[in-house]
Amino acid sequence: MAEREERITVYYDGACPRCVRDRAQYERLAGEAGEDTCWVDITGRDAELHALGIDPDTALRELHVRDGEGRVRRELDAYIVLMARVPRLRPLAWLIGLPGLRTLLSRWYRASVLRRLRAERRL
């Protein structure tokens, strides 16, 4: 029997409809593999985020994941940690970690989040 993964905590923007849909999709794909994933909506939790060493403004712009050892990963590193836990998503986690592709995806990710936040008038 495989050893259970360490629990991770995902800090996501619960005021973002797409982020909420992405979470639901992840949970469907993860099945039992997602049981060790705790989801925390960052909305209205600035003091808690600061206490963890996470800047609330950065958390709004980038996904953050705290691993079982307490390390906080952000942006694509956070997605890689999250996806690598699910067998069906592992190839995607590997793919987005490739150096050339990673740079392009990071730029695209940041630009799309900024567009969304501006459109929602949250920036």
PDB file of C-alpha atoms in Angstrom:
ATOM      1  CA  MET A   1       0.000   0.000   0.000  1.00  0.00           C
ATOM      2  CA  ALA A   2       1.326   3.448  -0.934  1.00  0.00           C
ATOM      3  CA  GLU A   3       2.158   5.893   1.782  1.00  0.00           C
ATOM      4  CA  ARG A   4      -0.226   8.863   2.025  1.00  0.00           C
ATOM      5  CA  GLU A   5       1.021  12.204   0.801  1.00  0.00           C
ATOM      6  CA  GLU A   6       1.676  14.907   3.339  1.00  0.00           C
ATOM      7  CA  ARG A   7      -1.150  17.377   3.752  1.00  0.00           C
ATOM      8  CA  ILE A   8      -0.867  20.563   1.719  1.00  0.00           C
ATOM      9  CA  THR A   9      -2.783  23.812   2.031  1.00  0.00           C
ATOM     10  CA  VAL A  10      -3.864  25.712  -1.069  1.00  0.00           C
ATOM     11  CA  TYR A  11      -4.526  29.439  -0.733  1.00  0.00           C
ATOM     12  CA  TYR A  12      -6.823  30.486  -3.561  1.00  0.00           C
ATOM     13  CA  ASP A  13      -9.059  33.404  -4.520  1.00  0.00           C
ATOM     14  CA  GLY A  14     -12.557  32.258  -3.580  1.00  0.00           C
ATOM     15  CA  ALA A  15     -14.022  35.482  -5.010  1.00  0.00           C
ATOM     16  CA  CYS A  16     -12.865  34.388  -8.471  1.00  0.00           C
ATOM     17  CA  PRO A  17     -15.457  32.221 -10.247  1.00  0.00           C
ATOM     18  CA  ARG A  18     -12.806  30.608 -12.439  1.00  0.00           C
ATOM     19  CA  CYS A  19     -10.648  29.799  -9.407  1.00  0.00           C
ATOM     20  CA  VAL A  20     -13.645  28.154  -7.731  1.00  0.00           C
ATOM     21  CA  ARG A  21     -14.361  26.134 -10.908  1.00  0.00           C
ATOM     22  CA  ASP A  22     -10.681  25.129 -11.156  1.00  0.00           C
ATOM     23  CA  ARG A  23     -10.770  23.923  -7.557  1.00  0.00           C
ATOM     24  CA  ALA A  24     -13.897  21.839  -8.204  1.00  0.00           C
ATOM     25  CA  GLN A  25     -12.350  20.351 -11.338  1.00  0.00           C
ATOM     26  CA  TYR A  26      -9.151  19.502  -9.447  1.00  0.00           C
ATOM     27  CA  GLU A  27     -11.137  17.806  -6.692  1.00  0.00           C
ATOM     28  CA  ARG A  28     -13.041  15.714  -9.264  1.00  0.00           C
ATOM     29  CA  LEU A  29      -9.824  14.656 -10.996  1.00  0.00           C
ATOM     30  CA  ALA A  30      -7.971  14.043  -7.739  1.00  0.00           C
ATOM     31  CA  GLY A  31     -10.582  11.846  -6.106  1.00  0.00           C
ATOM     32  CA  GLU A  32      -9.009  10.202  -3.048  1.00  0.00           C
ATOM     33  CA  ALA A  33      -5.633  11.747  -3.906  1.00  0.00           C
ATOM     34  CA  GLY A  34      -7.180  15.136  -3.067  1.00  0.00           C
ATOM     35  CA  GLU A  35      -8.149  14.182   0.483  1.00  0.00           C
ATOM     36  CA  ASP A  36      -4.881  15.550   1.861  1.00  0.00           C
ATOM     37  CA  THR A  37      -5.480  18.943   0.269  1.00  0.00           C
ATOM     38  CA  CYS A  38      -6.893  21.718   2.433  1.00  0.00           C
ATOM     39  CA  TRP A  39      -8.366  24.671   0.514  1.00  0.00           C
ATOM     40  CA  VAL A  40      -8.319  28.147   2.092  1.00  0.00           C
ATOM     41  CA  ASP A  41     -10.138  31.070   0.504  1.00  0.00           C
ATOM     42  CA  ILE A  42      -7.850  34.103   0.924  1.00  0.00           C
ATOM     43  CA  THR A  43     -10.753  36.566   0.839  1.00  0.00           C
ATOM     44  CA  GLY A  44     -10.690  38.675   4.006  1.00  0.00           C
ATOM     45  CA  ARG A  45      -7.751  36.774   5.544  1.00  0.00           C
ATOM     46  CA  ASP A  46      -4.998  39.364   5.258  1.00  0.00           C
ATOM     47  CA  ALA A  47      -3.827  39.003   8.876  1.00  0.00           C
ATOM     48  CA  GLU A  48      -3.681  35.200   8.605  1.00  0.00           C
ATOM     49  CA  LEU A  49      -1.741  35.443   5.340  1.00  0.00           C
ATOM     50  CA  HIS A  50       0.713  37.954   6.832  1.00  0.00           C
ATOM     51  CA  ALA A  51       1.264  35.609   9.796  1.00  0.00           C
ATOM     52  CA  LEU A  52       2.249  32.887   7.314  1.00  0.00           C
ATOM     53  CA  GLY A  53       4.639  35.204   5.489  1.00  0.00           C
ATOM     54  CA  ILE A  54       2.334  35.547   2.481  1.00  0.00           C
ATOM     55  CA  ASP A  55       1.660  39.002   1.084  1.00  0.00           C
ATOM     56  CA  PRO A  56      -2.131  39.289   0.529  1.00  0.00           C
ATOM     57  CA  ASP A  57      -1.701  41.297  -2.693  1.00  0.00           C
ATOM     58  CA  THR A  58       0.644  38.654  -4.085  1.00  0.00           C
ATOM     59  CA  ALA A  59      -1.754  35.911  -2.961  1.00  0.00           C
ATOM     60  CA  LEU A  60      -4.470  37.608  -5.002  1.00  0.00           C
ATOM     61  CA  ARG A  61      -2.267  37.493  -8.111  1.00  0.00           C
ATOM     62  CA  GLU A  62      -0.659  34.066  -7.627  1.00  0.00           C
ATOM     63  CA  LEU A  63      -1.758  30.703  -6.291  1.00  0.00           C
ATOM     64  CA  HIS A  64       0.089  29.760  -3.084  1.00  0.00           C
ATOM     65  CA  VAL A  65       0.553  26.257  -1.663  1.00  0.00           C
ATOM     66  CA  ARG A  66       2.075  25.378   1.709  1.00  0.00           C
ATOM     67  CA  ASP A  67       3.560  21.899   1.680  1.00  0.00           C
ATOM     68  CA  GLY A  68       3.753  19.408   4.532  1.00  0.00           C
ATOM     69  CA  GLU A  69       7.077  20.861   5.658  1.00  0.00           C
ATOM     70  CA  GLY A  70       5.662  24.380   5.877  1.00  0.00           C
ATOM     71  CA  ARG A  71       7.335  25.734   2.734  1.00  0.00           C
ATOM     72  CA  VAL A  72       5.183  28.103   0.709  1.00  0.00           C
ATOM     73  CA  ARG A  73       5.321  27.734  -3.065  1.00  0.00           C
ATOM     74  CA  ARG A  74       3.746  30.242  -5.408  1.00  0.00           C
ATOM     75  CA  GLU A  75       2.649  30.714  -8.981  1.00  0.00           C
ATOM     76  CA  LEU A  76       3.709  27.818 -11.253  1.00  0.00           C
ATOM     77  CA  ASP A  77       5.659  26.125  -8.446  1.00  0.00           C
ATOM     78  CA  ALA A  78       2.373  25.958  -6.516  1.00  0.00           C
ATOM     79  CA  TYR A  79       0.566  24.439  -9.493  1.00  0.00           C
ATOM     80  CA  ILE A  80       3.331  21.882  -9.948  1.00  0.00           C
ATOM     81  CA  VAL A  81       3.085  20.785  -6.295  1.00  0.00           C
ATOM     82  CA  LEU A  82      -0.696  20.552  -6.551  1.00  0.00           C
ATOM     83  CA  MET A  83      -0.843  18.692  -9.867  1.00  0.00           C
ATOM     84  CA  ALA A  84       2.017  16.304  -9.094  1.00  0.00           C
ATOM     85  CA  ARG A  85      -0.144  14.737  -6.374  1.00  0.00           C
ATOM     86  CA  VAL A  86      -2.713  13.487  -8.892  1.00  0.00           C
ATOM     87  CA  PRO A  87      -1.628  10.685 -11.248  1.00  0.00           C
ATOM     88  CA  ARG A  88      -3.694  12.047 -14.161  1.00  0.00           C
ATOM     89  CA  LEU A  89      -2.163  15.520 -13.738  1.00  0.00           C
ATOM     90  CA  ARG A  90       1.485  14.517 -13.193  1.00  0.00           C
ATOM     91  CA  PRO A  91       2.393  14.770 -16.891  1.00  0.00           C
ATOM     92  CA  LEU A  92       1.010  18.320 -16.943  1.00  0.00           C
ATOM     93  CA  ALA A  93       2.989  19.190 -13.792  1.00  0.00           C
ATOM     94  CA  TRP A  94       6.134  17.924 -15.511  1.00  0.00           C
ATOM     95  CA  LEU A  95       5.324  19.807 -18.716  1.00  0.00           C
ATOM     96  CA  ILE A  96       4.776  23.200 -17.082  1.00  0.00           C
ATOM     97  CA  GLY A  97       8.060  22.760 -15.234  1.00  0.00           C
ATOM     98  CA  LEU A  98      10.095  22.681 -18.447  1.00  0.00           C
ATOM     99  CA  PRO A  99      12.357  25.763 -18.486  1.00  0.00           C
ATOM    100  CA  GLY A 100      11.338  27.385 -21.802  1.00  0.00           C
ATOM    101  CA  LEU A 101       7.663  26.581 -21.467  1.00  0.00           C
ATOM    102  CA  ARG A 102       7.658  27.584 -17.811  1.00  0.00           C
ATOM    103  CA  THR A 103       8.803  31.117 -18.665  1.00  0.00           C
ATOM    104  CA  LEU A 104       6.115  31.548 -21.315  1.00  0.00           C
ATOM    105  CA  LEU A 105       3.378  30.116 -19.109  1.00  0.00           C
ATOM    106  CA  SER A 106       4.431  32.326 -16.218  1.00  0.00           C
ATOM    107  CA  ARG A 107       4.106  35.443 -18.366  1.00  0.00           C
ATOM    108  CA  TRP A 108       0.746  34.303 -19.713  1.00  0.00           C
ATOM    109  CA  TYR A 109      -0.496  33.408 -16.213  1.00  0.00           C
ATOM    110  CA  ARG A 110       0.447  36.782 -14.741  1.00  0.00           C
ATOM    111  CA  ALA A 111      -1.070  38.714 -17.648  1.00  0.00           C
ATOM    112  CA  SER A 112      -4.340  36.748 -17.535  1.00  0.00           C
ATOM    113  CA  VAL A 113      -4.698  37.224 -13.770  1.00  0.00           C
ATOM    114  CA  LEU A 114      -4.081  40.965 -14.095  1.00  0.00           C
ATOM    115  CA  ARG A 115      -6.696  41.185 -16.878  1.00  0.00           C
ATOM    116  CA  ARG A 116      -9.207  39.310 -14.725  1.00  0.00           C
ATOM    117  CA  LEU A 117      -8.583  41.450 -11.645  1.00  0.00           C
ATOM    118  CA  ARG A 118      -8.845  44.663 -13.675  1.00  0.00           C
ATOM    119  CA  ALA A 119     -12.073  43.484 -15.324  1.00  0.00           C
ATOM    120  CA  GLU A 120     -13.490  42.683 -11.873  1.00  0.00           C
ATOM    121  CA  ARG A 121     -12.245  46.078 -10.607  1.00  0.00           C
ATOM    122  CA  ARG A 122     -10.359  44.378  -7.827  1.00  0.00           C
ATOM    123  CA  LEU A 123      -7.022  45.945  -8.690  1.00  0.00           C
TER     124      LEU A 123
END
